[in-house]
CSV table of C-alpha atoms in Angstrom, one decimal:
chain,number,residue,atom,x,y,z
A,10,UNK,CA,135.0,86.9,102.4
A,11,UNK,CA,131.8,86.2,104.2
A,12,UNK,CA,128.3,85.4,102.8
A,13,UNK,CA,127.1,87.2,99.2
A,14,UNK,CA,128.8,86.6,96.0
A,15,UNK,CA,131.9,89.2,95.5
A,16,UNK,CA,129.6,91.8,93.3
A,17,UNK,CA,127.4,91.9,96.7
A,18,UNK,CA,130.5,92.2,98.8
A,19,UNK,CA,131.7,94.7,96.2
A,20,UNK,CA,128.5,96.9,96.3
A,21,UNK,CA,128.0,96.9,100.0
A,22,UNK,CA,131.7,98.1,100.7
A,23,UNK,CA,131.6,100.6,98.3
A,24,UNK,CA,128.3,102.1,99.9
A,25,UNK,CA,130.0,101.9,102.9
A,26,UNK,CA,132.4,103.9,101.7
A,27,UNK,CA,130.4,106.1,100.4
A,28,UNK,CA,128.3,106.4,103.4
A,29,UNK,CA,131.5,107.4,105.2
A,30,UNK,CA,132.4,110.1,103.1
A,31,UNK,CA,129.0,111.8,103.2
A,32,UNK,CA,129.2,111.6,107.5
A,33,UNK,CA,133.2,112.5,107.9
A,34,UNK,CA,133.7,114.5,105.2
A,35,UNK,CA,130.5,116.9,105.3
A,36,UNK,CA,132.3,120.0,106.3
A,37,UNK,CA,135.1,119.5,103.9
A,38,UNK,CA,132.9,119.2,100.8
A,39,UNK,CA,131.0,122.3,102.0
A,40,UNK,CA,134.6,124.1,102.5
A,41,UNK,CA,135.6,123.0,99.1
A,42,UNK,CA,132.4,123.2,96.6
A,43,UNK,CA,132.6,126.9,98.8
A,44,UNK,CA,136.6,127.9,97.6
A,45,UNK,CA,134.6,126.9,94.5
A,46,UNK,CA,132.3,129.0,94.3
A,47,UNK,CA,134.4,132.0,95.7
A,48,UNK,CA,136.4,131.4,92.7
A,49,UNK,CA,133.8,131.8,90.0
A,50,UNK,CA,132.3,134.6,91.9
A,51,UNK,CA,135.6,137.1,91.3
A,52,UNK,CA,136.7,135.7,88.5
A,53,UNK,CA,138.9,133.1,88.7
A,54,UNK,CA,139.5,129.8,86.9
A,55,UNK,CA,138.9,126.0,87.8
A,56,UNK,CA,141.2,123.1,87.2
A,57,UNK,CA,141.6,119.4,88.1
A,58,UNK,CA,144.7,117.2,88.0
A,59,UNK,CA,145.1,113.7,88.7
A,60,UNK,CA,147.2,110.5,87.2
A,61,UNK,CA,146.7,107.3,86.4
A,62,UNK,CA,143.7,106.6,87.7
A,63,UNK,CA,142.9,109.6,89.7
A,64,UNK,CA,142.4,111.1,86.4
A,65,UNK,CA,139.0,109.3,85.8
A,66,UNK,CA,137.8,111.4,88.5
A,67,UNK,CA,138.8,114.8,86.9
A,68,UNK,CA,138.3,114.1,83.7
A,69,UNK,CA,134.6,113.6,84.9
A,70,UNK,CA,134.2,116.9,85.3
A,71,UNK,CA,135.4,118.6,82.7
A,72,UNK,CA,133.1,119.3,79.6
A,73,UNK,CA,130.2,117.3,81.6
A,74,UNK,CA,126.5,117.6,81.5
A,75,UNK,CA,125.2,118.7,84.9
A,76,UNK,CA,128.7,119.9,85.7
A,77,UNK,CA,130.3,123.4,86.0
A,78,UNK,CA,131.5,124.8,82.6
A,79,UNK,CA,134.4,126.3,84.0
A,80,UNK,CA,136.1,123.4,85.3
A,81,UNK,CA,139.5,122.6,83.2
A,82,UNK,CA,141.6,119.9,83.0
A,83,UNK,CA,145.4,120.4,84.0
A,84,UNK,CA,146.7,118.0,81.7
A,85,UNK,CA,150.4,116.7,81.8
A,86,UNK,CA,151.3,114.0,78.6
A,87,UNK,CA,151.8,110.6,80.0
A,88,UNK,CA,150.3,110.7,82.8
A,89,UNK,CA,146.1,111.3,82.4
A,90,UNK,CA,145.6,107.7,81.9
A,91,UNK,CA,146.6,104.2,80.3
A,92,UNK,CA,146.7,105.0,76.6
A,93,UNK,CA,150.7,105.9,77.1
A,94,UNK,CA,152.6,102.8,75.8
A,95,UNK,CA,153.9,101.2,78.2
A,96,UNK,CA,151.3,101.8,80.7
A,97,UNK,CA,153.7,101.9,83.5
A,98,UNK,CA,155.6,104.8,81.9
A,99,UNK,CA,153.0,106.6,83.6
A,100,UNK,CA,153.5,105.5,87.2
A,101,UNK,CA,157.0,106.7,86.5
A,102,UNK,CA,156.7,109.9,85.5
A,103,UNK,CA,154.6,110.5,88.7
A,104,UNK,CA,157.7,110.1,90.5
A,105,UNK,CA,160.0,112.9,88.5
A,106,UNK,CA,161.1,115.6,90.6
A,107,UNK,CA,160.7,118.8,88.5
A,108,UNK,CA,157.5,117.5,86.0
A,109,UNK,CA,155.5,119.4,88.0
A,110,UNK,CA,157.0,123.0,87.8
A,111,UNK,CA,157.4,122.6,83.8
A,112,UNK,CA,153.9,121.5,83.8
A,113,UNK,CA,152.8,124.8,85.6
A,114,UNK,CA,155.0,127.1,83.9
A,115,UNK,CA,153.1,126.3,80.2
A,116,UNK,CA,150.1,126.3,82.1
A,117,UNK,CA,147.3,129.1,82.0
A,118,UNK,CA,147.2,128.8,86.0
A,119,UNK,CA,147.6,132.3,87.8
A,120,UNK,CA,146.9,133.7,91.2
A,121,UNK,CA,143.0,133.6,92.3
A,122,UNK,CA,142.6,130.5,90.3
A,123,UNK,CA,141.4,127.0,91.9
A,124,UNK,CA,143.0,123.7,91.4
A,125,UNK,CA,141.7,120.3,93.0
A,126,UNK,CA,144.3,117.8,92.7
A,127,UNK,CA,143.4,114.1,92.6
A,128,UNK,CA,145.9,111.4,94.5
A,129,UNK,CA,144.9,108.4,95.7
A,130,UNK,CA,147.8,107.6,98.0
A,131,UNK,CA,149.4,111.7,97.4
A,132,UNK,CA,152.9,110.3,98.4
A,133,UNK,CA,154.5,110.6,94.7
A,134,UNK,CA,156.8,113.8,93.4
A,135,UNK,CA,154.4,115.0,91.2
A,136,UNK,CA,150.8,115.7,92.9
A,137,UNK,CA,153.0,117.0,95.7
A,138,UNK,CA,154.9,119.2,93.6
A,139,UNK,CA,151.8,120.4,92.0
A,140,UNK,CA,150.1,121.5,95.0
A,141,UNK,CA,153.7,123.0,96.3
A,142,UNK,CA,154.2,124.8,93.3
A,143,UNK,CA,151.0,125.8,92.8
A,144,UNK,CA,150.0,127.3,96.1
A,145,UNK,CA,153.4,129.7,95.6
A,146,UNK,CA,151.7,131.2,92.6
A,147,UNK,CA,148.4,132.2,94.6
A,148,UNK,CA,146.2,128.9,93.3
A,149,UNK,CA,143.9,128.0,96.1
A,150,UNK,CA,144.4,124.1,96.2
A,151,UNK,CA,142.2,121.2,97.2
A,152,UNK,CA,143.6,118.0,97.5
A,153,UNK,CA,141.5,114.5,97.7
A,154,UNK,CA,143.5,111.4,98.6
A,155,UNK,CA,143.4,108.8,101.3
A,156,UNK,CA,145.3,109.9,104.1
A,157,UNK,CA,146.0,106.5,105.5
A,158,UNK,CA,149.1,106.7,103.1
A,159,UNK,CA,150.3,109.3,105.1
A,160,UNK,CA,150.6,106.8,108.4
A,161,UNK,CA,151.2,103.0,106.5
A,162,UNK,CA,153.5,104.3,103.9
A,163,UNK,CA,156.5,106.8,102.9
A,164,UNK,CA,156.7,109.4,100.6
A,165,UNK,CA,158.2,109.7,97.4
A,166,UNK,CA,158.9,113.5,97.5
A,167,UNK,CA,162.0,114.7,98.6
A,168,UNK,CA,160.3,116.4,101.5
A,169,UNK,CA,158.8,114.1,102.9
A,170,UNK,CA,155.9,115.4,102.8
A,171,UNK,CA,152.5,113.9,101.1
A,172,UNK,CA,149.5,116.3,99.2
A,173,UNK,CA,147.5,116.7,101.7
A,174,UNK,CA,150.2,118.9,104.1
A,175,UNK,CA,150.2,121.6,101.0
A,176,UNK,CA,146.5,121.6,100.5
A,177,UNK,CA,144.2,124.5,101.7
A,178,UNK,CA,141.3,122.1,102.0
A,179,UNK,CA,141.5,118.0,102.2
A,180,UNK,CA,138.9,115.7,101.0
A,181,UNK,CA,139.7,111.9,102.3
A,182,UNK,CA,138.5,109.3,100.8
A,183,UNK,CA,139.0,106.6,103.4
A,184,UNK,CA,140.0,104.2,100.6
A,185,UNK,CA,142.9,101.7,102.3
A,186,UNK,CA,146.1,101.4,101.3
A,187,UNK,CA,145.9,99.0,98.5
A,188,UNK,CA,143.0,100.3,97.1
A,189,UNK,CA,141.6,96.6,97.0
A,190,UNK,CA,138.4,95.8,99.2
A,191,UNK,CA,137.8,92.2,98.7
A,192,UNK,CA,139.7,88.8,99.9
A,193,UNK,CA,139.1,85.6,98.7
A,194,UNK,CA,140.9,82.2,99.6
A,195,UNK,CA,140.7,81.3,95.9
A,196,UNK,CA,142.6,84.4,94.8
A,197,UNK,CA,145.8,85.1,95.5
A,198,UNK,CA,145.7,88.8,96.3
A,199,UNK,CA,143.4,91.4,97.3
A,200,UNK,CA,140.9,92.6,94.9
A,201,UNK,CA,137.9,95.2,93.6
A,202,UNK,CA,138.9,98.5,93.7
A,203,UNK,CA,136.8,101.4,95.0
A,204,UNK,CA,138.8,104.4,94.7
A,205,UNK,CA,137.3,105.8,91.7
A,206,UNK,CA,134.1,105.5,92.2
A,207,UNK,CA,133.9,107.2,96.0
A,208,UNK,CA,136.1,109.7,94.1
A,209,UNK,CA,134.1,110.6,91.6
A,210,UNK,CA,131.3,110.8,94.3
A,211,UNK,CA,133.4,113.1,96.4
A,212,UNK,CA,134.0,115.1,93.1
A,213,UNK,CA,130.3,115.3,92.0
A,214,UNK,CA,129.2,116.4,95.7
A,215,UNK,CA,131.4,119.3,95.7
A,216,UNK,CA,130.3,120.4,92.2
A,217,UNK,CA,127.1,120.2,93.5
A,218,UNK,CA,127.8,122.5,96.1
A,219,UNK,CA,129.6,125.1,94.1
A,220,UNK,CA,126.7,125.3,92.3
A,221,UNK,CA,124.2,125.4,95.2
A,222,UNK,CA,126.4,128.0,96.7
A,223,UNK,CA,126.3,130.2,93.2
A,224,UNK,CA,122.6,130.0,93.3
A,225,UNK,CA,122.1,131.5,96.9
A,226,UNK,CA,124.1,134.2,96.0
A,227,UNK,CA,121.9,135.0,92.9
A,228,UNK,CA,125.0,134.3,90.5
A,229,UNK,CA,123.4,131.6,87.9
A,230,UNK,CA,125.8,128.9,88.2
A,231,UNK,CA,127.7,128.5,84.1
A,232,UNK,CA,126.1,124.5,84.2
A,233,UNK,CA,126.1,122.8,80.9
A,234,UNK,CA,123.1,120.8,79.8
A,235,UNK,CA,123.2,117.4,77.9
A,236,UNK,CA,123.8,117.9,73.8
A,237,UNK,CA,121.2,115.3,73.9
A,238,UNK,CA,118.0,117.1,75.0
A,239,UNK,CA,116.4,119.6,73.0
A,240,UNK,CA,117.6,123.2,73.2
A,241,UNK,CA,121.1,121.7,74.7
A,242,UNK,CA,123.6,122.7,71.9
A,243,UNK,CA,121.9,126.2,72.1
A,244,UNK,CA,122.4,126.5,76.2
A,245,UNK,CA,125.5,125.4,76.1
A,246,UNK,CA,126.8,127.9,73.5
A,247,UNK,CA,125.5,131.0,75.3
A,248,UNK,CA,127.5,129.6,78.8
A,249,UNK,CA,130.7,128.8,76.5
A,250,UNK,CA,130.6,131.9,75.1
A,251,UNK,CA,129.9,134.3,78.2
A,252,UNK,CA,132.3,132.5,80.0
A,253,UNK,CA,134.7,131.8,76.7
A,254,UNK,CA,137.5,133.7,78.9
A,255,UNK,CA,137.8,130.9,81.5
A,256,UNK,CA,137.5,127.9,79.3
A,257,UNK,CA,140.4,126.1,78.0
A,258,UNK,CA,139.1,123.2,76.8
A,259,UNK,CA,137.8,124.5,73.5
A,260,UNK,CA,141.4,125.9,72.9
């Protein structure tokens, strides 16, 4: 590591990263925060998937202030996050051939519904299966991952094959393989993560655009405000129940 202590090191990598996103991945956000809005538009439903970690990302826009009341969380027990016991039994069900078509079978998912699927490295059974699967019952899928995983590493599927070949729209997040952005002679292996927060970036900037796009068309995009300003609780009950049909959360 050069000159700066490691939160300075950390902060300016992850603005790098961030800046890279915003220049490479322009056109892909405005493709994707588009499918979005297409989707609200006639009808359809929003979901988001991820494991592990890559859940942090979903899960941060589902049920959010600011954020699009449709979105949904595809949840699959064991894998949203590190409250399983043990944590790794998480990491290993990512990796179970089949989880993935149980999952969407009990799942409201149908045709003209949109599902962005979270996956850092996208090389495990289940986010491939997902998008796979998913795609066959008419689910317009968005995946965002690192595609460096796709060159430096192998897949776990039996395919052979890693998310983003089954999405209909890609979002990289130039995260390395590792996920790790700092070195340090004193510590013995690599260190500060930044997937989740150019992620959740990457996530917020294509709600934003769904919403943008919505608004252009004259459709009022179905935002939720903050429970904590006045008159919230009363906006957000008129969007929940107009759009009551396409929310599962509340369920």
């Amino acid at each position: 590591m050069s000159d700066g202590t490691a939160a300075d090191l950390f902060f300016d990598a992850a603005i790098n990263l961030l800046r890279r996103v915003r220049e490479e991945e322009a056109e892909a956000i405005t493709a994707a925060g588009t499918l979005l809005a297409d989707t609200v538009a006639t009808g359809g439903r929003l979901f988001a998937f991820g494991a592990g970690h890559s859940s942090l990302a979903a899960q941060d826009v589902v049920y959010r202030a600011g954020g699009l009341a449709l979105m949904n969380l595809l949840a699959v027990p064991g894998v949203v996050g590190v409250d399983v016991t043990p944590a790794t039994l998480g990491s290993a069900l990512e990796r179970v051939d089949g989880l993935a078509s149980a999952v969407l079978d009990t799942s409201p998912l149908r045709s003209g519904d949109a599902l962005v699927i979270i996956s850092l490295s996208g090389r495990n059974a289940l986010p491939v299966e997902m998008a796979l699967n998913a795609r066959a019952l008419g689910v317009r899928v968005i995946g965002v991952t690192s595609v460096a995983y796709a060159s430096q590493t192998t897949s776990r599927h039996s395919s052979g094959t890693f998310l983003k070949d089954h999405c209909d729209i890609v979002l990289d997040s130039k995260i390395a393989v590792g996920d790790a952005e700092l070195t340090l002679d004193s510590v013995p292996a690599p260190f500060a993560p930044a997937s989740t927060v150019v992620t959740s970036a990457l996530m917020q900037a294509v709600m934003a655009t769904a919403a943008a796009v919505l608004a252009e068309r004259g459709i009022e995009p179905p935002l939720l405000r903050s429970g904590n300003v006045d008159g919230g609780h009363e906006w957000n009950g008129r969007v929940l129940r107009e759009y009551g049909d396409r929310i599962f959360y509340r369920r």
